[in-house]
C-alpha cells in the first residue's frame, strides 16, 4: 500500500489541480458534480509500490471492488455526486448529450487468461452481469488502442471491448441507456463515455484473437437500458 507521505502528497496534488483555474474553483463551489467528473479524469498518480502507481479513477474502482466499509464510505460519497451526471433521468433525460455514432463505444485493456471463461459463460445468456466499478469507454477507437498498447506493455493479453447502446438514443432520449453519459469536464481529450458503477451488460459476441494489440481478443457487449430494471443479484465480472 501507499505510505502516509505519498498519500498526503497525492491529496495535495489533487487539491492543487482542482483549484488551478477560476473555472475549476467555480465547479467546486457551484457545480460539484462537474468537479467530481473532472477529478475522475485526473492524471495524478498515487504510488502503491516501487513498480505500481495508480490514478484516482483506479483507486475509486479498487474501493468498490474491495467492498470494505472504511473504503466504501468516502467512495460512495464521491460516487453519489458523480452519479448526478451519469444517471440520466427525469427532466434532464431530454437534454441533448453527445451520443456514440451508430451506438458504438470502445474500451481497450488487458484480460488475464483465467477470466476468459467467465465471459464465455455469459455469451448468449439472457442474464446480464454487472461491472463492480465504473466502466470507462471512448467514442474514439484511437483512445482504446492506447490502452491496448499499455496492456501489451504490461505483458497482459490484450482485449478490445465493443459496447453497444441504442443508436436511436442520439435523437430520442427515451431510447438512451439510463446510467451512462459523456464526460464533458476533463483534464484530457479521451472522448470518454462513462458507465455508472455496477452497470449491467450482456455478452453478445466473442472473437478470441492472439492477445496482442494488433490482434486482440474482441468481446462485444450490449448495455442494458436501465440498471434498476435488472436484478441486484447478477453475476459480477471478475475483470473488466
PDB file of C-alpha atoms in Angstrom:
ATOM      1  CA  UNK A   1       0.000   0.000   0.000  1.00  0.00           C
ATOM      2  CA  UNK A   2       0.896   3.666  -0.181  1.00  0.00           C
ATOM      3  CA  UNK A   3       2.865   5.387   2.526  1.00  0.00           C
ATOM      4  CA  UNK A   4       1.220   8.191   4.511  1.00  0.00           C
ATOM      5  CA  UNK A   5       3.621  10.702   2.970  1.00  0.00           C
ATOM      6  CA  UNK A   6       2.779   9.567  -0.557  1.00  0.00           C
ATOM      7  CA  UNK A   7      -0.927   9.662   0.248  1.00  0.00           C
ATOM      8  CA  UNK A   8      -0.729  13.232   1.537  1.00  0.00           C
ATOM      9  CA  UNK A   9       1.331  14.338  -1.467  1.00  0.00           C
ATOM     10  CA  UNK A  10      -1.245  12.744  -3.787  1.00  0.00           C
ATOM     11  CA  UNK A  11      -4.095  14.548  -1.998  1.00  0.00           C
ATOM     12  CA  UNK A  12      -2.236  17.861  -2.243  1.00  0.00           C
ATOM     13  CA  UNK A  13      -1.731  17.438  -5.983  1.00  0.00           C
ATOM     14  CA  UNK A  14      -5.398  16.609  -6.487  1.00  0.00           C
ATOM     15  CA  UNK A  15      -6.363  19.713  -4.488  1.00  0.00           C
ATOM     16  CA  UNK A  16      -3.944  21.883  -6.433  1.00  0.00           C
ATOM     17  CA  UNK A  17      -5.342  20.569  -9.700  1.00  0.00           C
ATOM     18  CA  UNK A  18      -8.939  21.065  -8.560  1.00  0.00           C
ATOM     19  CA  UNK A  19      -8.268  24.737  -7.750  1.00  0.00           C
ATOM     20  CA  UNK A  20      -5.916  25.502 -10.641  1.00  0.00           C
ATOM     21  CA  UNK A  21      -8.230  27.876 -12.540  1.00  0.00           C
ATOM     22  CA  UNK A  22     -11.230  30.073 -11.792  1.00  0.00           C
ATOM     23  CA  UNK A  23     -13.390  27.641 -13.752  1.00  0.00           C
ATOM     24  CA  UNK A  24     -12.269  24.781 -11.528  1.00  0.00           C
ATOM     25  CA  UNK A  25     -12.906  26.841  -8.380  1.00  0.00           C
ATOM     26  CA  UNK A  26     -16.427  27.676  -9.577  1.00  0.00           C
ATOM     27  CA  UNK A  27     -17.059  23.978 -10.130  1.00  0.00           C
ATOM     28  CA  UNK A  28     -16.013  23.210  -6.570  1.00  0.00           C
ATOM     29  CA  UNK A  29     -18.365  25.905  -5.261  1.00  0.00           C
ATOM     30  CA  UNK A  30     -21.407  25.660  -7.529  1.00  0.00           C
ATOM     31  CA  UNK A  31     -21.133  22.600  -9.766  1.00  0.00           C
ATOM     32  CA  UNK A  32     -19.806  19.869  -7.507  1.00  0.00           C
ATOM     33  CA  UNK A  33     -20.904  17.028  -9.776  1.00  0.00           C
ATOM     34  CA  UNK A  34     -18.805  18.504 -12.585  1.00  0.00           C
ATOM     35  CA  UNK A  35     -15.882  18.870 -10.179  1.00  0.00           C
ATOM     36  CA  UNK A  36     -16.272  15.154  -9.374  1.00  0.00           C
ATOM     37  CA  UNK A  37     -16.302  14.387 -13.087  1.00  0.00           C
ATOM     38  CA  UNK A  38     -13.098  16.329 -13.652  1.00  0.00           C
ATOM     39  CA  UNK A  39     -11.448  14.607 -10.681  1.00  0.00           C
ATOM     40  CA  UNK A  40     -12.281  11.245 -12.272  1.00  0.00           C
ATOM     41  CA  UNK A  41     -10.087  12.193 -15.246  1.00  0.00           C
ATOM     42  CA  UNK A  42      -7.102  13.363 -13.194  1.00  0.00           C
ATOM     43  CA  UNK A  43      -3.728  12.049 -14.295  1.00  0.00           C
ATOM     44  CA  UNK A  44      -2.189  12.383 -10.828  1.00  0.00           C
ATOM     45  CA  UNK A  45      -0.885   9.042  -9.550  1.00  0.00           C
ATOM     46  CA  UNK A  46      -0.510   7.520  -6.100  1.00  0.00           C
ATOM     47  CA  UNK A  47       2.466   5.202  -5.733  1.00  0.00           C
ATOM     48  CA  UNK A  48       1.387   1.919  -4.172  1.00  0.00           C
ATOM     49  CA  UNK A  49       4.729   0.156  -4.651  1.00  0.00           C
ATOM     50  CA  UNK A  50       8.035   0.828  -6.416  1.00  0.00           C
ATOM     51  CA  UNK A  51       6.583  -0.734  -9.576  1.00  0.00           C
ATOM     52  CA  UNK A  52       2.998   0.487  -9.393  1.00  0.00           C
ATOM     53  CA  UNK A  53       1.326   3.906  -9.333  1.00  0.00           C
ATOM     54  CA  UNK A  54      -2.385   4.416  -9.993  1.00  0.00           C
ATOM     55  CA  UNK A  55      -4.735   7.277 -10.816  1.00  0.00           C
ATOM     56  CA  UNK A  56      -7.756   8.316  -8.750  1.00  0.00           C
ATOM     57  CA  UNK A  57     -10.152   6.543 -11.132  1.00  0.00           C
ATOM     58  CA  UNK A  58      -8.382   3.245 -10.410  1.00  0.00           C
ATOM     59  CA  UNK A  59      -8.441   3.910  -6.658  1.00  0.00           C
ATOM     60  CA  UNK A  60     -12.197   4.521  -6.768  1.00  0.00           C
ATOM     61  CA  UNK A  61     -12.769   1.236  -8.574  1.00  0.00           C
ATOM     62  CA  UNK A  62     -10.417  -0.566  -6.185  1.00  0.00           C
ATOM     63  CA  UNK A  63     -12.509   0.730  -3.270  1.00  0.00           C
ATOM     64  CA  UNK A  64     -15.710  -0.542  -4.914  1.00  0.00           C
ATOM     65  CA  UNK A  65     -14.230  -3.977  -5.594  1.00  0.00           C
ATOM     66  CA  UNK A  66     -12.870  -4.251  -2.057  1.00  0.00           C
ATOM     67  CA  UNK A  67     -16.377  -3.916  -0.559  1.00  0.00           C
ATOM     68  CA  UNK A  68     -14.639  -2.709   2.620  1.00  0.00           C
ATOM     69  CA  UNK A  69     -16.689  -0.204   4.687  1.00  0.00           C
ATOM     70  CA  UNK A  70     -13.711   2.006   5.501  1.00  0.00           C
ATOM     71  CA  UNK A  71     -13.011   2.470   1.786  1.00  0.00           C
ATOM     72  CA  UNK A  72     -16.611   2.467   0.596  1.00  0.00           C
ATOM     73  CA  UNK A  73     -17.850   5.313   2.793  1.00  0.00           C
ATOM     74  CA  UNK A  74     -15.759   8.050   1.132  1.00  0.00           C
ATOM     75  CA  UNK A  75     -16.046   6.334  -2.256  1.00  0.00           C
ATOM     76  CA  UNK A  76     -19.848   6.290  -2.050  1.00  0.00           C
ATOM     77  CA  UNK A  77     -19.985   9.980  -1.188  1.00  0.00           C
ATOM     78  CA  UNK A  78     -17.951  10.684  -4.314  1.00  0.00           C
ATOM     79  CA  UNK A  79     -19.995   8.269  -6.454  1.00  0.00           C
ATOM     80  CA  UNK A  80     -23.306   9.797  -5.397  1.00  0.00           C
ATOM     81  CA  UNK A  81     -22.011  13.165  -6.549  1.00  0.00           C
ATOM     82  CA  UNK A  82     -20.725  11.790  -9.855  1.00  0.00           C
ATOM     83  CA  UNK A  83     -23.963   9.873 -10.451  1.00  0.00           C
ATOM     84  CA  UNK A  84     -25.853  13.150 -10.663  1.00  0.00           C
ATOM     85  CA  UNK A  85     -24.342  13.335 -14.157  1.00  0.00           C
ATOM     86  CA  UNK A  86     -24.096   9.648 -15.048  1.00  0.00           C
ATOM     87  CA  UNK A  87     -27.620   8.571 -14.104  1.00  0.00           C
ATOM     88  CA  UNK A  88     -29.793  10.424 -16.596  1.00  0.00           C
ATOM     89  CA  UNK A  89     -33.439  10.600 -15.583  1.00  0.00           C
ATOM     90  CA  UNK A  90     -36.331  12.984 -15.026  1.00  0.00           C
ATOM     91  CA  UNK A  91     -36.221  16.367 -16.723  1.00  0.00           C
ATOM     92  CA  UNK A  92     -32.510  16.042 -17.505  1.00  0.00           C
ATOM     93  CA  UNK A  93     -33.162  12.951 -19.643  1.00  0.00           C
ATOM     94  CA  UNK A  94     -34.391  15.028 -22.577  1.00  0.00           C
ATOM     95  CA  UNK A  95     -31.323  17.283 -22.723  1.00  0.00           C
ATOM     96  CA  UNK A  96     -29.024  16.908 -25.721  1.00  0.00           C
ATOM     97  CA  UNK A  97     -25.878  14.908 -24.951  1.00  0.00           C
ATOM     98  CA  UNK A  98     -23.145  13.550 -27.152  1.00  0.00           C
ATOM     99  CA  UNK A  99     -24.058  10.025 -28.223  1.00  0.00           C
ATOM    100  CA  UNK A 100     -21.884   7.320 -29.844  1.00  0.00           C
ATOM    101  CA  UNK A 101     -22.046   7.114 -33.635  1.00  0.00           C
ATOM    102  CA  UNK A 102     -24.209   4.091 -34.502  1.00  0.00           C
ATOM    103  CA  UNK A 103     -24.430   3.424 -30.767  1.00  0.00           C
ATOM    104  CA  UNK A 104     -20.887   2.002 -30.549  1.00  0.00           C
ATOM    105  CA  UNK A 105     -18.300   2.897 -27.923  1.00  0.00           C
ATOM    106  CA  UNK A 106     -14.910   1.207 -27.386  1.00  0.00           C
ATOM    107  CA  UNK A 107     -12.726   0.154 -24.470  1.00  0.00           C
ATOM    108  CA  UNK A 108      -9.225  -1.263 -24.593  1.00  0.00           C
ATOM    109  CA  UNK A 109      -7.204  -3.080 -21.956  1.00  0.00           C
ATOM    110  CA  UNK A 110      -5.916  -6.419 -20.755  1.00  0.00           C
ATOM    111  CA  UNK A 111      -7.754  -9.645 -19.925  1.00  0.00           C
ATOM    112  CA  UNK A 112      -5.861 -12.333 -17.981  1.00  0.00           C
ATOM    113  CA  UNK A 113      -6.485 -15.815 -19.364  1.00  0.00           C
ATOM    114  CA  UNK A 114      -8.068 -17.048 -16.130  1.00  0.00           C
ATOM    115  CA  UNK A 115     -11.001 -14.654 -16.607  1.00  0.00           C
ATOM    116  CA  UNK A 116     -11.878 -15.599 -20.179  1.00  0.00           C
ATOM    117  CA  UNK A 117     -14.131 -18.439 -19.012  1.00  0.00           C
ATOM    118  CA  UNK A 118     -16.439 -16.002 -17.230  1.00  0.00           C
ATOM    119  CA  UNK A 119     -17.212 -14.160 -20.446  1.00  0.00           C
ATOM    120  CA  UNK A 120     -17.619 -17.433 -22.320  1.00  0.00           C
ATOM    121  CA  UNK A 121     -20.173 -18.493 -19.715  1.00  0.00           C
ATOM    122  CA  UNK A 122     -22.143 -15.267 -20.229  1.00  0.00           C
ATOM    123  CA  UNK A 123     -22.114 -15.422 -24.020  1.00  0.00           C
ATOM    124  CA  UNK A 124     -25.629 -15.525 -25.426  1.00  0.00           C
ATOM    125  CA  UNK A 125     -27.192 -15.630 -21.980  1.00  0.00           C
ATOM    126  CA  UNK A 126     -30.319 -13.591 -21.349  1.00  0.00           C
ATOM    127  CA  UNK A 127     -28.917 -12.956 -17.879  1.00  0.00           C
ATOM    128  CA  UNK A 128     -26.661  -9.895 -17.800  1.00  0.00           C
ATOM    129  CA  UNK A 129     -23.721  -9.371 -15.477  1.00  0.00           C
ATOM    130  CA  UNK A 130     -22.674  -6.284 -13.560  1.00  0.00           C
ATOM    131  CA  UNK A 131     -19.340  -4.473 -13.551  1.00  0.00           C
ATOM    132  CA  UNK A 132     -18.225  -3.808  -9.932  1.00  0.00           C
ATOM    133  CA  UNK A 133     -16.828  -0.383 -10.751  1.00  0.00           C
ATOM    134  CA  UNK A 134     -17.292   2.492 -13.153  1.00  0.00           C
ATOM    135  CA  UNK A 135     -16.672   1.440 -16.755  1.00  0.00           C
ATOM    136  CA  UNK A 136     -14.848   3.942 -18.941  1.00  0.00           C
ATOM    137  CA  UNK A 137     -15.211   3.654 -22.707  1.00  0.00           C
ATOM    138  CA  UNK A 138     -14.341   6.039 -25.518  1.00  0.00           C
ATOM    139  CA  UNK A 139     -16.057   7.301 -28.632  1.00  0.00           C
ATOM    140  CA  UNK A 140     -12.629   7.319 -30.316  1.00  0.00           C
ATOM    141  CA  UNK A 141     -11.050   3.982 -31.214  1.00  0.00           C
ATOM    142  CA  UNK A 142      -7.601   5.584 -31.096  1.00  0.00           C
ATOM    143  CA  UNK A 143      -8.012   6.149 -27.350  1.00  0.00           C
ATOM    144  CA  UNK A 144      -8.905   2.487 -26.813  1.00  0.00           C
ATOM    145  CA  UNK A 145      -5.819   1.486 -28.815  1.00  0.00           C
ATOM    146  CA  UNK A 146      -3.606   3.468 -26.439  1.00  0.00           C
ATOM    147  CA  UNK A 147      -4.926   1.416 -23.515  1.00  0.00           C
ATOM    148  CA  UNK A 148      -4.474  -1.779 -25.533  1.00  0.00           C
ATOM    149  CA  UNK A 149      -0.834  -0.901 -26.169  1.00  0.00           C
ATOM    150  CA  UNK A 150      -0.368  -0.131 -22.463  1.00  0.00           C
ATOM    151  CA  UNK A 151      -1.801  -3.554 -21.554  1.00  0.00           C
ATOM    152  CA  UNK A 152       0.547  -5.227 -24.031  1.00  0.00           C
ATOM    153  CA  UNK A 153       3.488  -3.374 -22.478  1.00  0.00           C
ATOM    154  CA  UNK A 154       2.462  -4.767 -19.057  1.00  0.00           C
ATOM    155  CA  UNK A 155       2.538  -8.266 -20.510  1.00  0.00           C
ATOM    156  CA  UNK A 156      -1.235  -8.770 -20.339  1.00  0.00           C
ATOM    157  CA  UNK A 157      -3.312 -10.445 -23.079  1.00  0.00           C
ATOM    158  CA  UNK A 158      -4.947  -7.578 -24.959  1.00  0.00           C
ATOM    159  CA  UNK A 159      -8.714  -7.187 -25.276  1.00  0.00           C
ATOM    160  CA  UNK A 160     -10.899  -4.783 -27.193  1.00  0.00           C
ATOM    161  CA  UNK A 161     -14.393  -4.267 -25.819  1.00  0.00           C
ATOM    162  CA  UNK A 162     -17.118  -3.104 -28.195  1.00  0.00           C
ATOM    163  CA  UNK A 163     -20.048  -1.761 -26.175  1.00  0.00           C
ATOM    164  CA  UNK A 164     -23.358  -1.024 -27.862  1.00  0.00           C
ATOM    165  CA  UNK A 165     -26.110   1.286 -26.693  1.00  0.00           C
ATOM    166  CA  UNK A 166     -29.264   2.050 -28.686  1.00  0.00           C
ATOM    167  CA  UNK A 167     -28.214   4.070 -31.743  1.00  0.00           C
ATOM    168  CA  UNK A 168     -31.544   5.895 -31.656  1.00  0.00           C
ATOM    169  CA  UNK A 169     -30.604   7.491 -28.355  1.00  0.00           C
ATOM    170  CA  UNK A 170     -28.887  10.304 -30.254  1.00  0.00           C
ATOM    171  CA  UNK A 171     -32.263  11.686 -31.348  1.00  0.00           C
ATOM    172  CA  UNK A 172     -34.729  10.054 -28.936  1.00  0.00           C
ATOM    173  CA  UNK A 173     -33.956  10.350 -25.232  1.00  0.00           C
ATOM    174  CA  UNK A 174     -36.399   7.545 -24.379  1.00  0.00           C
ATOM    175  CA  UNK A 175     -34.013   5.122 -26.114  1.00  0.00           C
ATOM    176  CA  UNK A 176     -30.957   6.128 -24.096  1.00  0.00           C
ATOM    177  CA  UNK A 177     -29.265   3.901 -21.564  1.00  0.00           C
ATOM    178  CA  UNK A 178     -30.132   5.447 -18.198  1.00  0.00           C
ATOM    179  CA  UNK A 179     -26.755   5.035 -16.458  1.00  0.00           C
ATOM    180  CA  UNK A 180     -24.133   6.413 -18.850  1.00  0.00           C
ATOM    181  CA  UNK A 181     -23.104   9.845 -20.025  1.00  0.00           C
ATOM    182  CA  UNK A 182     -20.439  11.651 -21.994  1.00  0.00           C
ATOM    183  CA  UNK A 183     -17.708  13.218 -19.852  1.00  0.00           C
ATOM    184  CA  UNK A 184     -17.770  16.945 -20.610  1.00  0.00           C
ATOM    185  CA  UNK A 185     -15.336  18.259 -17.980  1.00  0.00           C
ATOM    186  CA  UNK A 186     -11.985  16.513 -18.308  1.00  0.00           C
ATOM    187  CA  UNK A 187      -8.245  17.028 -17.927  1.00  0.00           C
ATOM    188  CA  UNK A 188      -7.739  15.037 -21.143  1.00  0.00           C
ATOM    189  CA  UNK A 189      -9.453  14.627 -24.500  1.00  0.00           C
ATOM    190  CA  UNK A 190     -10.278  10.940 -24.266  1.00  0.00           C
ATOM    191  CA  UNK A 191     -13.854  11.356 -25.561  1.00  0.00           C
ATOM    192  CA  UNK A 192     -14.979   9.344 -22.557  1.00  0.00           C
ATOM    193  CA  UNK A 193     -18.404   7.710 -22.352  1.00  0.00           C
ATOM    194  CA  UNK A 194     -18.632   6.639 -18.715  1.00  0.00           C
ATOM    195  CA  UNK A 195     -20.955   3.981 -17.268  1.00  0.00           C
ATOM    196  CA  UNK A 196     -22.012   4.215 -13.623  1.00  0.00           C
ATOM    197  CA  UNK A 197     -20.798   1.648 -11.104  1.00  0.00           C
ATOM    198  CA  UNK A 198     -22.456  -1.777 -11.285  1.00  0.00           C
ATOM    199  CA  UNK A 199     -23.842  -1.150 -14.761  1.00  0.00           C
ATOM    200  CA  UNK A 200     -25.330  -4.328 -16.305  1.00  0.00           C
ATOM    201  CA  UNK A 201     -24.265  -5.752 -19.687  1.00  0.00           C
ATOM    202  CA  UNK A 202     -24.937  -8.775 -21.881  1.00  0.00           C
ATOM    203  CA  UNK A 203     -22.206 -10.552 -23.842  1.00  0.00           C
ATOM    204  CA  UNK A 204     -23.320 -10.839 -27.472  1.00  0.00           C
ATOM    205  CA  UNK A 205     -20.185 -11.999 -29.285  1.00  0.00           C
ATOM    206  CA  UNK A 206     -16.614 -13.085 -28.557  1.00  0.00           C
ATOM    207  CA  UNK A 207     -13.750 -13.406 -31.018  1.00  0.00           C
ATOM    208  CA  UNK A 208     -10.620 -14.804 -29.422  1.00  0.00           C
ATOM    209  CA  UNK A 209      -7.530 -13.291 -31.007  1.00  0.00           C
ATOM    210  CA  UNK A 210      -3.834 -13.726 -30.301  1.00  0.00           C
ATOM    211  CA  UNK A 211      -3.934 -11.309 -27.379  1.00  0.00           C
ATOM    212  CA  UNK A 212      -1.706  -8.660 -28.969  1.00  0.00           C
ATOM    213  CA  UNK A 213      -2.574  -5.042 -29.650  1.00  0.00           C
ATOM    214  CA  UNK A 214      -2.718  -5.729 -33.390  1.00  0.00           C
ATOM    215  CA  UNK A 215      -4.666  -8.986 -32.903  1.00  0.00           C
ATOM    216  CA  UNK A 216      -6.647  -8.576 -29.679  1.00  0.00           C
ATOM    217  CA  UNK A 217      -9.438 -10.609 -28.190  1.00  0.00           C
ATOM    218  CA  UNK A 218     -12.705  -8.848 -29.060  1.00  0.00           C
ATOM    219  CA  UNK A 219     -15.664  -9.007 -26.684  1.00  0.00           C
ATOM    220  CA  UNK A 220     -18.905  -7.360 -27.752  1.00  0.00           C
ATOM    221  CA  UNK A 221     -21.395  -6.187 -25.153  1.00  0.00           C
ATOM    222  CA  UNK A 222     -24.898  -4.786 -25.112  1.00  0.00           C
ATOM    223  CA  UNK A 223     -25.527  -2.230 -22.379  1.00  0.00           C
ATOM    224  CA  UNK A 224     -28.817  -2.840 -20.580  1.00  0.00           C
ATOM    225  CA  UNK A 225     -31.251   0.058 -20.804  1.00  0.00           C
ATOM    226  CA  UNK A 226     -31.832   0.651 -17.104  1.00  0.00           C
ATOM    227  CA  UNK A 227     -29.810  -0.756 -14.216  1.00  0.00           C
ATOM    228  CA  UNK A 228     -32.823  -0.533 -11.904  1.00  0.00           C
ATOM    229  CA  UNK A 229     -34.774  -2.994 -14.043  1.00  0.00           C
ATOM    230  CA  UNK A 230     -32.172  -5.723 -13.558  1.00  0.00           C
ATOM    231  CA  UNK A 231     -31.718  -7.966 -10.540  1.00  0.00           C
ATOM    232  CA  UNK A 232     -29.341  -6.852  -7.788  1.00  0.00           C
ATOM    233  CA  UNK A 233     -28.046 -10.433  -7.592  1.00  0.00           C
ATOM    234  CA  UNK A 234     -26.493 -10.657 -11.039  1.00  0.00           C
ATOM    235  CA  UNK A 235     -23.026 -12.201 -11.549  1.00  0.00           C
ATOM    236  CA  UNK A 236     -20.153  -9.770 -11.098  1.00  0.00           C
ATOM    237  CA  UNK A 237     -17.391  -9.505 -13.686  1.00  0.00           C
ATOM    238  CA  UNK A 238     -14.078 -10.673 -12.198  1.00  0.00           C
ATOM    239  CA  UNK A 239     -12.156  -8.406 -14.589  1.00  0.00           C
ATOM    240  CA  UNK A 240     -13.088  -5.532 -16.855  1.00  0.00           C
TER     241      UNK A 240
END
